[in-house]
Amino acid sequence: MQLFSFLKKEFVKNVLTLVKGSVASQVILYLSILVLTRIFSTELFGIYMLFSSALLVLKPISTLQYEVSLVLPKKDQDAFHLGVFSFVVLLVYTLLILFGILFLKDTLSDFFGLDKLSFFLYLLPISVLFFGSISIFEFWNNRKKTFGNISNGLILKAGSMSAIQIGSGLSPFNYLGLIPGLIIGQFLHLLFLLGKSIKEIREQLKGFRWNQSLQLAKKYKDIPLFNTVISITNSLSNELPVILISNYFGLGAAGIYGLAAKFMKAPVGAFQQSVYQVFYNRASNVYNQDGDLHSLVLKTTKNLLILSMGLFLPLFLISFALENLFGSNWKDVGLYARILIPWLLTGFLSNPINSLIVVLNRQKTMLVLDVFLLISRFLALYFGYHYFNSIIYSLGFFSGVGFVFNVIFYVYLLSISKVNSKSY
């Protein structure tokens, strides 16, 4: 009876809705990886991981993180104005990336050793445009509590992307690798979310005023001023291994690391992002109603801690069989995966609740912490290469730094959740 009552709670129901889509999409990706690792080389995987890392680093700037603010206003009309402003910023940014690639193509190709595959760089602005647009629509659906749309969109993207990647891998166009499948999957994902929101967009456009968008952008200026930089530094520090390993140890090594990270992050991220989306919505409402954020954080942490036990133990055990699952070309993929566990486990507890930074307008402090994290991670990878010439040492130092900073982040988030003063 208590279980039934627990499952009926809105917070839990919303999390389960998102988890359903996240888990289903990750199952699809896992199954596809078993095929993809046998039809694509480690080098092509390395290029794909490098492209994905560049995408994740560039994405936070694409909208100046204004889409994050869509959940905060009390009125839907205000949120819509912020959404339009986010999209305009995204379009301008996409053009800037394109111009940058036109001027820096040869330099980037030489640094990462892309050789004849440098044409993939021109696909980066397209992918950024799709990724940024998807993010805007997901936060709008978060605001409207239509979590089913977010969930189903993830499944559609995973299914279409995997099917196209496998199809291209078995075709004469195998040399194109995995990137075209990613972009087509993003495009279909965006079309789905647009279709679900088009009716309301038309209604909201009737009351749209550009001056109001500018006023609201100014009101929430702390988000682009600090949260964008926070997101950039955080994304860059998370993706540093792929970027530096490709330069230090080659694209093949970057591909093996990328697969190990993907294996570990996929199920962890599925639950983590689902809890983040719902927690952010709930925390915003609790804050606006002068509720108890500290209790919400403690309850969320307790549930995450229980969930982590059932998530990381199976991942640890399965990691010993990864070489057999993926094929002989993927030696050490299981070892790399196990090295990342301390970092990912503590991140699983702290990352879902870091939306408190936006809700309580504490971006300045978080920016300082994230800059120190980025510098520390760079030094960890640098020392592992230059003093030990070992990818194992590099990843070990990297994971250790992540573990320490995740603990610091969590303690800080727990402390600020006790504050009741208004931030905006």
XYZ file of C-alpha atoms in Angstrom:
424
model
C 0.000 0.000 0.000
C 2.876 2.357 0.854
C 4.565 1.531 -2.448
C 1.359 2.341 -4.335
C 1.061 5.640 -2.480
C 4.727 6.435 -3.217
C 4.306 5.787 -6.935
C 1.262 8.097 -7.078
C 3.285 11.117 -5.932
C 3.665 13.677 -8.716
C 7.449 14.020 -8.325
C 7.978 10.254 -8.580
C 5.516 9.871 -11.469
C 7.281 12.599 -13.450
C 10.703 11.072 -12.792
C 9.456 7.627 -13.851
C 7.998 9.109 -17.048
C 11.377 10.565 -17.981
C 13.283 7.489 -16.817
C 11.104 5.318 -19.053
C 12.180 7.263 -22.128
C 15.789 7.606 -21.013
C 16.178 3.914 -20.204
C 14.458 2.820 -23.418
C 16.678 5.116 -25.482
C 19.816 3.884 -23.724
C 18.835 0.230 -24.241
C 18.522 0.981 -27.961
C 21.943 2.655 -27.967
C 23.533 -0.215 -26.012
C 22.207 -2.797 -28.447
C 23.363 -0.737 -31.411
C 26.863 -0.357 -29.936
C 27.275 -4.148 -29.957
C 26.884 -3.972 -33.742
C 28.626 -0.644 -34.376
C 31.868 -1.660 -32.630
C 32.213 -4.544 -35.082
C 31.596 -2.550 -38.270
C 33.411 0.715 -37.447
C 37.091 1.123 -36.555
C 38.348 2.617 -33.284
C 39.554 5.621 -35.332
C 36.067 6.342 -36.724
C 34.687 5.998 -33.190
C 37.380 8.433 -32.089
C 36.258 10.982 -34.687
C 32.645 10.510 -33.575
C 33.569 10.977 -29.908
C 35.631 14.044 -30.785
C 32.692 15.499 -32.730
C 30.332 14.759 -29.818
C 32.736 16.368 -27.347
C 33.018 19.501 -29.496
C 29.226 19.602 -29.694
C 28.845 19.364 -25.908
C 31.442 22.096 -25.352
C 29.896 24.471 -27.908
C 26.260 23.870 -26.967
C 26.138 25.893 -23.673
C 27.090 29.077 -25.547
C 24.544 28.434 -28.300
C 21.601 29.927 -26.389
C 23.575 31.617 -23.598
C 21.653 29.139 -21.405
C 18.540 31.338 -21.588
C 16.392 28.235 -22.162
C 17.144 27.234 -18.562
C 15.164 30.303 -17.436
C 11.977 29.082 -19.165
C 10.996 27.225 -15.992
C 11.381 30.258 -13.701
C 8.703 32.882 -14.683
C 5.202 32.579 -13.233
C 3.553 33.466 -16.580
C 3.739 31.270 -19.698
C 3.879 34.392 -21.878
C 7.080 35.516 -20.163
C 8.597 32.068 -20.591
C 7.692 32.084 -24.289
C 9.402 35.464 -24.783
C 12.558 34.020 -23.223
C 12.280 31.009 -25.525
C 12.134 33.214 -28.631
C 15.118 35.221 -27.415
C 17.026 31.954 -26.875
C 16.320 30.865 -30.444
C 17.492 34.180 -31.934
C 20.746 33.898 -29.987
C 21.100 30.318 -31.257
C 20.772 31.364 -34.908
C 23.416 34.088 -34.558
C 25.778 31.722 -32.752
C 25.381 29.010 -35.412
C 26.469 31.468 -38.105
C 29.494 32.496 -36.024
C 30.578 28.850 -35.707
C 30.268 28.399 -39.463
C 32.451 31.443 -40.147
C 34.963 30.234 -37.552
C 35.253 26.837 -39.236
C 35.756 28.459 -42.636
C 38.808 30.295 -41.287
C 40.207 27.604 -38.923
C 39.442 24.379 -40.805
C 43.063 23.489 -41.641
C 44.343 24.310 -38.150
C 41.683 22.162 -36.458
C 42.196 19.288 -38.906
C 45.954 19.231 -38.251
C 45.584 19.403 -34.452
C 43.165 16.464 -34.245
C 44.606 14.478 -37.153
C 41.378 14.396 -39.152
C 43.147 14.295 -42.539
C 40.616 13.540 -45.299
C 37.647 13.581 -42.887
C 37.892 17.309 -42.139
C 34.597 17.897 -43.988
C 32.873 16.696 -40.813
C 33.700 20.098 -39.309
C 31.054 21.682 -41.541
C 28.409 19.464 -39.932
C 29.189 20.890 -36.484
C 27.140 24.143 -36.784
C 24.147 22.152 -38.084
C 24.362 19.796 -35.116
C 24.708 22.727 -32.688
C 21.584 24.339 -34.191
C 19.556 21.142 -33.762
C 20.930 20.466 -30.267
C 20.202 23.997 -29.041
C 16.675 23.966 -30.494
C 15.935 20.609 -28.853
C 17.104 21.995 -25.506
C 14.756 25.000 -25.807
C 11.767 22.753 -26.518
C 12.679 20.341 -23.715
C 12.724 23.127 -21.120
C 9.400 24.403 -22.466
C 7.944 20.912 -22.017
C 9.504 20.812 -18.569
C 7.657 24.014 -17.687
C 4.371 22.597 -19.009
C 5.064 19.294 -17.194
C 4.585 17.380 -20.455
C 7.409 15.033 -19.545
C 6.027 12.364 -21.855
C 7.038 14.489 -24.855
C 10.618 14.686 -23.586
C 10.646 10.941 -22.951
C 9.241 9.939 -26.343
C 11.578 12.348 -28.132
C 14.594 10.608 -26.611
C 13.342 7.225 -27.797
C 12.737 8.532 -31.321
C 16.221 10.035 -31.513
C 17.940 6.896 -30.231
C 16.008 4.588 -32.546
C 16.452 6.642 -35.710
C 20.092 7.461 -35.004
C 21.027 3.832 -34.302
C 19.192 2.513 -37.364
C 20.887 5.015 -39.684
C 24.335 4.430 -38.170
C 24.054 0.660 -38.576
C 22.646 1.052 -42.082
C 25.458 3.350 -43.185
C 28.026 1.062 -41.561
C 26.844 -1.895 -43.633
C 26.727 0.175 -46.831
C 29.455 1.361 -49.219
C 29.351 4.675 -47.283
C 30.951 3.077 -44.216
C 33.814 5.599 -44.380
C 31.375 8.382 -43.398
C 31.243 6.933 -39.902
C 28.650 7.664 -37.217
C 28.199 11.439 -37.443
C 25.508 11.593 -40.197
C 23.316 9.244 -38.149
C 23.642 11.531 -35.126
C 22.549 14.607 -37.092
C 19.559 12.891 -38.727
C 18.501 11.584 -35.301
C 18.704 15.124 -33.901
C 16.639 16.459 -36.797
C 13.833 13.919 -36.261
C 13.934 14.583 -32.505
C 13.507 18.318 -33.149
C 10.632 17.775 -35.597
C 8.830 15.648 -33.011
C 9.099 18.272 -30.243
C 8.127 21.052 -32.647
C 5.043 19.117 -33.718
C 3.971 18.671 -30.094
C 4.324 22.395 -29.347
C 3.256 24.033 -32.609
C -0.336 24.740 -31.534
C 0.715 26.549 -28.367
C 3.484 28.406 -30.214
C 0.905 29.864 -32.599
C -1.225 31.023 -29.661
C 1.699 32.592 -27.811
C 2.926 34.399 -30.938
C -0.252 36.515 -30.909
C 0.965 38.297 -27.790
C 4.648 38.379 -28.672
C 6.539 41.667 -28.289
C 10.267 41.865 -28.998
C 10.746 44.629 -26.398
C 9.344 42.313 -23.742
C 11.844 39.619 -24.751
C 14.667 42.104 -24.271
C 13.322 43.191 -20.867
C 13.060 39.589 -19.656
C 16.512 38.784 -21.018
C 17.843 41.670 -18.931
C 15.941 40.470 -15.849
C 17.533 37.017 -16.043
C 20.937 38.317 -17.140
C 22.774 36.403 -14.409
C 22.019 33.173 -16.282
C 24.048 34.067 -19.404
C 26.609 36.031 -17.402
C 27.486 33.149 -15.109
C 25.572 29.964 -15.924
C 26.799 29.928 -19.533
C 30.413 30.144 -18.431
C 29.723 27.512 -15.763
C 28.246 25.181 -18.371
C 31.133 25.785 -20.784
C 33.809 25.108 -18.176
C 31.903 22.070 -16.903
C 31.365 20.632 -20.379
C 34.954 21.336 -21.376
C 36.335 19.691 -18.244
C 34.108 16.623 -18.805
C 35.155 16.338 -22.455
C 38.853 17.096 -21.917
C 39.835 13.394 -21.995
C 38.544 12.878 -25.547
C 40.053 16.160 -26.760
C 43.487 15.624 -25.170
C 43.681 11.838 -25.575
C 43.123 12.212 -29.318
C 46.113 14.559 -29.384
C 48.291 12.688 -26.850
C 47.556 9.045 -27.686
C 45.727 9.127 -31.062
C 42.143 8.841 -32.339
C 42.044 5.079 -31.683
C 42.729 5.565 -27.962
C 40.165 8.379 -27.880
C 37.630 6.022 -29.454
C 38.236 3.324 -26.823
C 37.979 5.856 -23.982
C 34.864 7.360 -25.565
C 33.193 3.947 -25.705
C 34.094 3.237 -22.070
C 32.712 6.621 -21.004
C 29.581 6.079 -23.088
C 29.034 2.651 -21.525
C 29.230 4.127 -18.021
C 27.527 7.471 -18.636
C 24.555 6.203 -20.650
C 22.592 4.471 -17.850
C 23.870 6.898 -15.213
C 22.900 9.884 -17.337
C 19.468 8.422 -18.089
C 18.468 8.532 -14.419
C 20.527 11.621 -13.615
C 18.977 13.815 -16.312
C 15.465 12.557 -15.531
C 15.805 13.463 -11.858
C 17.407 16.808 -12.811
C 14.481 17.826 -15.046
C 11.849 17.012 -12.425
C 13.896 18.330 -9.483
C 14.433 21.658 -11.273
C 10.699 22.032 -11.869
C 9.885 21.058 -8.286
C 12.618 23.227 -6.744
C 11.427 26.275 -8.727
C 7.877 25.766 -7.458
C 9.004 25.197 -3.862
C 11.164 28.323 -4.017
C 8.357 30.480 -5.476
C 6.038 29.268 -2.700
C 8.632 29.830 0.068
C 8.797 26.083 0.737
C 11.525 23.901 2.278
C 14.246 23.332 -0.332
C 16.568 21.643 2.170
C 14.105 18.815 2.808
C 13.621 18.374 -0.939
C 17.393 18.048 -1.421
C 17.718 15.486 1.387
C 14.840 13.361 0.091
C 16.207 13.470 -3.449
C 19.697 12.514 -2.247
C 18.330 9.565 -0.273
C 16.543 8.218 -3.346
C 19.627 8.764 -5.522
C 21.832 6.944 -3.016
C 19.541 3.906 -3.022
C 19.348 3.970 -6.806
C 23.132 4.240 -7.171
C 23.639 0.906 -5.399
C 21.532 -0.903 -7.954
C 23.158 0.936 -10.840
C 26.912 1.001 -10.278
C 27.410 -2.550 -8.963
C 26.035 -4.165 -12.169
C 28.056 -1.710 -14.289
C 31.215 -2.643 -12.391
C 30.628 -6.374 -12.913
C 29.664 -6.040 -16.586
C 32.776 -3.951 -17.295
C 34.906 -7.123 -17.037
C 33.088 -8.582 -20.055
C 33.208 -5.535 -22.334
C 36.137 -6.686 -24.462
C 34.272 -9.889 -25.311
C 31.081 -7.950 -26.066
C 32.653 -5.296 -28.282
C 35.368 -7.332 -29.989
C 39.135 -7.754 -29.889
C 39.825 -4.215 -31.160
C 38.504 -2.746 -27.922
C 41.180 -3.856 -25.472
C 41.179 -2.053 -22.078
C 37.680 -0.592 -22.581
C 36.531 -2.319 -19.359
C 39.529 -1.040 -17.399
C 38.880 2.533 -18.524
C 35.231 2.149 -17.476
C 36.159 1.003 -13.957
C 38.591 3.891 -13.504
C 35.741 6.370 -14.079
C 33.430 4.928 -11.376
C 34.522 7.149 -8.402
C 33.918 10.309 -10.453
C 30.593 9.166 -11.906
C 29.244 7.798 -8.611
C 29.709 11.056 -6.699
C 28.479 13.019 -9.726
C 25.325 10.896 -9.725
C 24.518 12.300 -6.277
C 25.422 15.961 -6.882
C 24.582 16.704 -10.537
C 20.778 16.144 -10.418
C 20.376 18.829 -7.748
C 22.743 21.449 -9.199
C 19.774 23.337 -10.666
C 19.698 24.993 -7.223
C 22.495 27.187 -8.593
C 20.004 28.766 -11.011
C 17.004 28.724 -8.667
C 18.954 30.480 -5.892
C 21.084 32.617 -8.251
C 24.425 31.328 -6.937
C 26.201 31.246 -10.288
C 29.139 33.397 -9.152
C 30.365 30.905 -6.561
C 29.768 27.937 -8.851
C 31.761 29.632 -11.603
C 34.816 29.896 -9.350
C 34.536 26.212 -8.386
C 34.107 25.134 -12.004
C 37.148 27.107 -13.174
C 39.272 25.387 -10.520
C 37.800 22.036 -11.619
C 38.714 22.692 -15.262
C 42.295 23.661 -14.395
C 42.693 20.648 -12.084
C 41.388 18.221 -14.710
C 43.691 19.620 -17.372
C 46.679 19.234 -15.042
C 45.593 15.675 -14.178
C 45.569 14.608 -17.832
C 48.742 16.577 -18.581
C 50.738 14.980 -15.743
C 49.536 11.499 -16.685
C 50.860 11.978 -20.208
C 54.009 14.054 -19.739
C 55.330 12.382 -16.565
C 54.071 8.799 -16.957
C 53.230 8.629 -20.694
C 50.250 6.518 -19.639
C 46.581 6.869 -20.459
C 45.820 4.810 -17.321
C 47.512 7.373 -15.065
C 45.871 10.238 -16.953
C 42.385 8.779 -16.486
C 43.095 7.840 -12.860
C 44.120 11.398 -11.989
C 41.136 12.744 -13.959
C 38.646 10.526 -12.103
C 40.223 11.360 -8.731
C 39.902 15.098 -9.337
C 36.258 14.635 -10.363
C 35.552 12.646 -7.190
C 36.959 15.345 -4.889
C 35.163 18.219 -6.611
C 31.815 16.370 -6.710
C 31.981 16.012 -2.923
C 32.741 19.737 -2.597
C 29.864 20.618 -4.957
C 27.393 18.505 -3.005
C 28.348 20.004 0.366
C 27.923 23.490 -1.114
C 24.518 22.673 -2.654
C 23.323 21.202 0.624
C 24.367 24.324 2.529
C 22.693 26.843 0.181
C 19.441 24.847 0.168
C 18.859 26.149 3.713
C 18.727 29.780 2.497
C 15.234 31.280 2.150
C 15.990 34.774 0.756
C 14.697 35.768 -2.696
C 17.283 35.718 -5.499
C 15.558 37.397 -8.486
